[in-house]
Coordinates of N, CA and C in Angstrom, one line a residue:
X12 N 142.0 21.7 -11.8 CA 143.0 20.7 -11.5 C 142.4 19.6 -10.7
X13 N 141.5 19.9 -9.7 CA 140.9 19.0 -8.9 C 140.1 18.0 -9.7
X14 N 139.4 18.5 -10.8 CA 138.6 17.6 -11.6 C 139.5 16.5 -12.3
X15 N 140.7 16.9 -12.7 CA 141.6 16.0 -13.3 C 142.0 14.9 -12.4
X16 N 142.3 15.2 -11.1 CA 142.6 14.2 -10.1 C 141.5 13.2 -9.9
X17 N 140.3 13.8 -9.7 CA 139.1 12.9 -9.5 C 138.9 12.0 -10.7
X18 N 139.0 12.6 -11.9 CA 138.8 11.8 -13.1 C 139.9 10.7 -13.3
X19 N 141.1 11.0 -12.9 CA 142.2 10.0 -13.0 C 141.9 8.9 -12.0
X20 N 141.4 9.2 -10.8 CA 141.0 8.1 -9.8 C 139.9 7.3 -10.4
X21 N 138.9 7.9 -11.0 CA 137.8 7.2 -11.5 C 138.2 6.3 -12.7
X22 N 139.2 6.8 -13.5 CA 139.7 5.9 -14.6 C 140.5 4.7 -14.1
X23 N 141.2 5.0 -13.0 CA 142.0 3.9 -12.4 C 141.1 2.8 -11.8
X24 N 140.0 3.3 -11.2 CA 139.0 2.3 -10.6 C 138.3 1.6 -11.7
X25 N 137.9 2.3 -12.8 CA 137.3 1.7 -14.0 C 138.2 0.6 -14.6
X26 N 139.4 1.0 -14.8 CA 140.4 0.0 -15.4 C 140.6 -1.2 -14.5
X27 N 140.7 -1.0 -13.2 CA 140.9 -2.1 -12.2 C 139.7 -3.0 -12.2
X28 N 138.5 -2.5 -12.3 CA 137.3 -3.3 -12.3 C 137.3 -4.2 -13.6
X29 N 137.6 -3.6 -14.7 CA 137.6 -4.4 -16.0 C 138.7 -5.5 -15.9
X30 N 139.9 -5.1 -15.4 CA 140.9 -6.1 -15.3 C 140.5 -7.3 -14.3
X31 N 139.9 -6.9 -13.2 CA 139.5 -7.9 -12.2 C 138.4 -8.8 -12.8
X32 N 137.4 -8.3 -13.5 CA 136.4 -9.1 -14.1 C 137.0 -10.1 -15.2
X33 N 137.9 -9.5 -16.0 CA 138.6 -10.3 -17.0 C 139.4 -11.4 -16.4
X34 N 140.2 -11.1 -15.4 CA 141.1 -12.2 -14.8 C 140.2 -13.2 -14.0
X35 N 139.2 -12.8 -13.4 CA 138.3 -13.8 -12.7 C 137.6 -14.7 -13.7
X36 N 137.2 -14.1 -14.8 CA 136.6 -15.0 -15.9 C 137.6 -16.0 -16.4
X37 N 138.8 -15.6 -16.6 CA 139.9 -16.5 -17.1 C 140.2 -17.5 -16.1
X38 N 140.3 -17.1 -14.8 CA 140.6 -18.1 -13.8 C 139.5 -19.1 -13.7
X39 N 138.2 -18.7 -13.8 CA 137.1 -19.6 -13.7 C 137.2 -20.6 -14.9
X40 N 137.4 -20.2 -16.1 CA 137.6 -21.1 -17.2 C 138.7 -22.1 -17.0
X41 N 139.9 -21.5 -16.5 CA 141.1 -22.3 -16.3 C 140.8 -23.4 -15.3
X42 N 140.0 -23.1 -14.2 CA 139.8 -24.1 -13.1 C 138.6 -25.1 -13.5
X43 N 137.6 -24.6 -14.2 CA 136.4 -25.4 -14.4 C 136.4 -26.2 -15.7
X44 N 137.3 -25.8 -16.7 CA 137.3 -26.4 -18.0 C 138.6 -27.1 -18.3
X45 N 138.6 -28.2 -19.0 CA 139.8 -28.8 -19.6 C 140.1 -28.1 -20.9
X46 N 141.4 -28.0 -21.2 CA 141.8 -27.4 -22.5 C 141.0 -28.0 -23.7
X47 N 140.4 -27.2 -24.5 CA 139.6 -27.5 -25.7 C 138.2 -28.0 -25.3
X48 N 137.9 -27.9 -24.1 CA 136.5 -28.3 -23.7 C 135.5 -27.2 -24.1
X49 N 134.4 -27.6 -24.5 CA 133.3 -26.7 -25.0 C 132.1 -26.8 -24.1
X50 N 131.4 -25.7 -23.9 CA 130.1 -25.7 -23.2 C 129.1 -24.9 -24.1
X51 N 128.1 -25.5 -24.5 CA 127.0 -24.9 -25.3 C 126.2 -24.0 -24.5
X52 N 126.1 -22.7 -25.0 CA 125.2 -21.7 -24.4 C 123.9 -21.5 -25.3
X53 N 124.1 -21.3 -26.5 CA 123.0 -21.2 -27.5 C 123.5 -21.5 -28.9
X54 N 122.7 -21.4 -29.9 CA 123.1 -21.8 -31.2 C 124.2 -20.9 -31.9
X55 N 124.5 -19.8 -31.2 CA 125.6 -18.9 -31.8 C 126.7 -18.6 -30.8
X56 N 126.6 -19.2 -29.6 CA 127.6 -18.9 -28.6 C 128.0 -20.1 -27.7
X57 N 129.3 -20.4 -27.6 CA 129.8 -21.5 -26.8 C 130.9 -20.9 -25.9
X58 N 131.2 -21.5 -24.8 CA 132.4 -21.3 -24.1 C 133.3 -22.4 -24.5
X59 N 134.5 -22.1 -25.0 CA 135.5 -23.0 -25.6 C 136.8 -22.6 -25.1
X60 N 137.4 -23.4 -24.2 CA 138.7 -23.0 -23.6 C 139.9 -23.3 -24.5
X61 N 140.7 -22.3 -24.8 CA 141.9 -22.5 -25.6 C 143.0 -21.6 -24.9
X62 N 144.2 -22.0 -25.1 CA 145.4 -21.1 -24.7 C 145.9 -20.4 -26.0
X63 N 145.9 -19.1 -25.9 CA 146.3 -18.3 -27.0 C 147.7 -17.8 -26.8
X64 N 148.6 -18.3 -27.7 CA 150.0 -18.0 -27.6 C 150.3 -16.8 -28.5
X65 N 149.3 -16.2 -29.2 CA 149.5 -15.1 -30.0 C 149.0 -13.8 -29.3
X66 N 148.8 -12.8 -30.1 CA 148.3 -11.5 -29.6 C 146.7 -11.6 -29.7
X67 N 146.1 -10.6 -30.1 CA 144.6 -10.6 -30.2 C 144.2 -11.5 -31.3
X68 N 143.2 -12.4 -31.0 CA 142.7 -13.4 -32.0 C 143.7 -14.3 -32.5
X69 N 144.8 -14.6 -31.7 CA 145.8 -15.5 -32.1 C 146.9 -15.1 -33.1
X70 N 146.9 -13.8 -33.4 CA 147.9 -13.3 -34.4 C 149.3 -13.4 -33.7
X71 N 150.3 -13.7 -34.5 CA 151.7 -13.9 -34.0 C 151.8 -15.1 -33.0
X72 N 151.0 -16.1 -33.2 CA 151.0 -17.3 -32.3 C 152.3 -18.0 -32.2
X73 N 153.2 -17.8 -33.1 CA 154.5 -18.5 -33.1 C 155.5 -17.8 -32.2
X74 N 155.3 -16.6 -31.8 CA 156.2 -15.9 -31.0 C 156.3 -16.5 -29.6
X75 N 157.4 -16.3 -28.9 CA 157.5 -16.7 -27.5 C 156.9 -15.7 -26.6
X76 N 156.7 -16.1 -25.3 CA 155.9 -15.2 -24.4 C 156.7 -13.9 -24.1
X77 N 158.1 -14.0 -24.1 CA 158.9 -12.8 -23.8 C 158.8 -11.8 -24.9
X78 N 158.8 -12.2 -26.2 CA 158.7 -11.3 -27.3 C 157.3 -10.6 -27.2
X79 N 156.3 -11.4 -27.0 CA 154.9 -10.8 -27.0 C 154.7 -9.9 -25.8
X80 N 155.3 -10.2 -24.7 CA 155.2 -9.4 -23.5 C 155.9 -8.0 -23.8
X81 N 157.0 -8.1 -24.5 CA 157.7 -6.8 -24.9 C 156.8 -6.0 -25.8
X82 N 156.2 -6.7 -26.8 CA 155.3 -6.0 -27.7 C 154.1 -5.4 -27.0
X83 N 153.5 -6.1 -26.1 CA 152.4 -5.6 -25.2 C 152.8 -4.4 -24.4
X84 N 154.0 -4.5 -23.8 CA 154.5 -3.4 -23.0 C 154.7 -2.1 -23.8
X85 N 155.3 -2.3 -25.0 CA 155.6 -1.1 -25.9 C 154.3 -0.5 -26.3
X86 N 153.3 -1.3 -26.7 CA 152.0 -0.8 -27.1 C 151.4 0.0 -25.9
X87 N 151.4 -0.6 -24.8 CA 150.8 0.0 -23.6 C 151.5 1.3 -23.3
X88 N 152.8 1.4 -23.4 CA 153.6 2.6 -23.1 C 153.1 3.7 -24.1
X89 N 153.0 3.4 -25.4 CA 152.6 4.4 -26.4 C 151.2 4.9 -26.0
X90 N 150.3 4.0 -25.7 CA 148.9 4.4 -25.4 C 148.9 5.3 -24.1
X91 N 149.7 4.9 -23.1 CA 149.7 5.7 -21.9 C 150.3 7.1 -22.2
X92 N 151.3 7.2 -23.1 CA 151.8 8.5 -23.4 C 150.7 9.4 -24.1
X93 N 149.9 8.8 -24.9 CA 148.8 9.6 -25.5 C 147.8 9.9 -24.4
X94 N 147.5 8.9 -23.6 CA 146.4 9.0 -22.6 C 146.6 10.1 -21.6
X95 N 147.9 10.3 -21.1 CA 148.1 11.2 -20.1 C 147.9 12.7 -20.5
X96 N 148.0 12.9 -21.8 CA 147.8 14.3 -22.3 C 146.4 14.6 -22.7
X97 N 145.5 13.7 -22.5 CA 144.1 13.9 -23.0 C 143.3 14.4 -21.8
X98 N 142.6 15.5 -22.0 CA 141.8 16.2 -21.0 C 140.3 15.9 -21.1
X99 N 139.8 15.3 -22.2 CA 138.4 15.1 -22.4 C 138.0 13.8 -21.7
X100 N 137.0 13.8 -20.9 CA 136.5 12.7 -20.2 C 136.1 11.5 -21.1
X101 N 135.4 11.8 -22.2 CA 134.9 10.7 -23.0 C 136.1 10.0 -23.7
X102 N 137.1 10.7 -24.1 CA 138.3 10.1 -24.7 C 139.1 9.3 -23.7
X103 N 139.2 9.8 -22.5 CA 139.8 9.1 -21.4 C 139.1 7.7 -21.2
X104 N 137.8 7.7 -21.2 CA 137.0 6.5 -21.1 C 137.4 5.5 -22.2
X105 N 137.5 6.0 -23.4 CA 137.8 5.1 -24.5 C 139.2 4.5 -24.4
X106 N 140.2 5.3 -24.0 CA 141.5 4.8 -23.8 C 141.6 3.9 -22.6
X107 N 140.8 4.1 -21.6 CA 140.7 3.3 -20.4 C 140.3 1.9 -20.8
X108 N 139.3 1.8 -21.7 CA 138.9 0.4 -22.2 C 140.1 -0.3 -22.8
X109 N 140.8 0.4 -23.7 CA 142.0 -0.2 -24.4 C 143.0 -0.6 -23.4
X110 N 143.4 0.3 -22.5 CA 144.4 0.0 -21.5 C 144.0 -1.2 -20.6
X111 N 142.8 -1.2 -20.1 CA 142.3 -2.3 -19.3 C 142.4 -3.6 -20.0
X112 N 142.0 -3.7 -21.2 CA 142.1 -4.9 -22.0 C 143.6 -5.4 -22.2
X113 N 144.4 -4.4 -22.6 CA 145.8 -4.7 -22.7 C 146.5 -5.3 -21.4
X114 N 146.2 -4.6 -20.3 CA 146.7 -5.0 -19.0 C 146.2 -6.4 -18.6
X115 N 144.9 -6.6 -18.8 CA 144.3 -7.9 -18.5 C 145.0 -9.1 -19.2
X116 N 145.2 -8.9 -20.5 CA 145.9 -9.9 -21.3 C 147.4 -10.0 -21.0
X117 N 148.0 -8.8 -20.7 CA 149.4 -8.8 -20.3 C 149.7 -9.6 -19.0
X118 N 148.8 -9.3 -18.0 CA 149.0 -10.0 -16.8 C 148.8 -11.5 -16.9
X119 N 147.8 -11.9 -17.7 CA 147.5 -13.3 -18.0 C 148.7 -14.0 -18.7
X120 N 149.3 -13.3 -19.7 CA 150.4 -13.8 -20.4 C 151.7 -13.9 -19.5
X121 N 151.9 -12.9 -18.7 CA 153.1 -13.0 -17.8 C 152.9 -14.2 -16.8
X122 N 151.8 -14.3 -16.3 CA 151.5 -15.4 -15.3 C 151.6 -16.8 -15.9
X123 N 150.9 -17.0 -17.1 CA 150.8 -18.3 -17.7 C 151.7 -18.6 -18.9
X124 N 152.2 -17.5 -19.5 CA 152.9 -17.7 -20.8 C 152.0 -17.7 -22.0
X125 N 150.7 -17.6 -21.8 CA 149.7 -17.5 -22.8 C 148.5 -16.8 -22.2
X126 N 147.5 -16.5 -23.1 CA 146.3 -15.8 -22.7 C 145.1 -16.8 -22.9
X127 N 144.3 -16.9 -21.9 CA 143.1 -17.8 -21.9 C 142.0 -17.1 -22.7
X128 N 141.6 -17.8 -23.7 CA 140.5 -17.3 -24.6 C 139.3 -18.3 -24.4
X129 N 138.1 -17.9 -24.5 CA 137.0 -18.8 -24.2 C 135.7 -18.4 -24.9
X130 N 135.5 -17.3 -25.4 CA 134.2 -16.9 -26.0 C 134.3 -17.3 -27.5
X131 N 133.4 -18.2 -27.9 CA 133.3 -18.7 -29.2 C 131.9 -18.3 -29.8
X132 N 132.0 -17.3 -30.7 CA 130.8 -16.9 -31.4 C 130.8 -17.5 -32.8
X133 N 129.6 -18.0 -33.3 CA 129.6 -18.7 -34.6 C 128.2 -18.7 -35.2
X134 N 128.2 -18.8 -36.5 CA 126.9 -19.0 -37.2 C 127.1 -20.3 -38.0
X135 N 126.5 -21.4 -37.5 CA 126.7 -22.7 -38.1 C 128.1 -23.1 -37.9
X136 N 128.8 -23.5 -38.9 CA 130.2 -23.9 -38.8 C 131.2 -22.7 -39.0
X137 N 130.7 -21.5 -39.2 CA 131.6 -20.3 -39.4 C 131.9 -19.7 -38.0
X138 N 133.1 -19.9 -37.5 CA 133.5 -19.5 -36.2 C 134.3 -18.2 -36.3
X139 N 134.0 -17.2 -35.5 CA 134.8 -16.1 -35.3 C 136.0 -16.5 -34.4
X140 N 137.2 -15.9 -34.5 CA 138.3 -16.3 -33.6 C 137.9 -16.2 -32.2
X141 N 138.3 -17.2 -31.4 CA 137.9 -17.3 -30.0 C 138.6 -16.1 -29.2
X142 N 137.9 -15.5 -28.3 CA 138.5 -14.3 -27.6 C 138.0 -14.3 -26.2
X143 N 138.4 -13.2 -25.4 CA 138.0 -13.1 -24.0 C 137.5 -11.7 -23.7
X144 N 137.2 -11.5 -22.5 CA 136.6 -10.2 -22.1 C 137.6 -9.0 -22.3
X145 N 138.9 -9.2 -22.1 CA 139.9 -8.2 -22.4 C 139.9 -7.8 -23.8
X146 N 139.8 -8.8 -24.7 CA 139.7 -8.5 -26.2 C 138.5 -7.6 -26.5
X147 N 137.4 -7.9 -25.8 CA 136.1 -7.1 -26.0 C 136.4 -5.7 -25.6
X148 N 137.0 -5.5 -24.5 CA 137.3 -4.1 -24.0 C 138.2 -3.4 -25.0
X149 N 139.3 -4.1 -25.5 CA 140.2 -3.4 -26.5 C 139.4 -3.0 -27.7
X150 N 138.7 -3.9 -28.3 CA 138.0 -3.7 -29.5 C 136.9 -2.6 -29.4
X151 N 136.2 -2.6 -28.3 CA 135.2 -1.5 -28.1 C 135.9 -0.2 -27.9
X152 N 137.0 -0.1 -27.2 CA 137.7 1.1 -27.0 C 138.2 1.6 -28.3
X153 N 138.8 0.8 -29.2 CA 139.3 1.2 -30.5 C 138.2 1.6 -31.4
X154 N 137.1 0.9 -31.4 CA 136.0 1.3 -32.3 C 135.5 2.7 -31.9
X155 N 135.3 2.9 -30.5 CA 134.8 4.2 -30.1 C 135.8 5.3 -30.4
X156 N 137.1 5.1 -30.3 CA 138.1 6.1 -30.7 C 138.0 6.4 -32.2
X157 N 137.8 5.4 -33.0 CA 137.7 5.6 -34.5 C 136.5 6.4 -34.8
X158 N 135.4 6.1 -34.2 CA 134.1 6.8 -34.4 C 134.2 8.2 -33.9
X159 N 134.8 8.4 -32.8 CA 134.9 9.7 -32.1 C 135.8 10.6 -33.0

């Protein structure tokens, strides 16, 4: 039982660190960039500031912030219900990645009414949808859960 308590504290710290880094990166972009401003990093990566009114990668962009916040909260509740019953450390880590990403984007959406996205990966003129660090956390967590 003591192991579970320590593991839960470590997961909370891990989730908090990811959320903190995500929110700091979004705050930096918000303060230093104008909307739609781009900063060249290399031939395949730019920082490009956009406001995402949708969910991940702009899906459901026509919805209002309250509908999307409710959707985020429901998804988070479902994940937390699964998460609390998991005893394996590696699976907890994977769920922690997803939860941290969801919370980072949810906090950003509640504060601003949108999510700040800024990572633009491309090959020539073929651009992947612009995303942020929380999206990376969600995607990595889901991929690891699928593989596991």
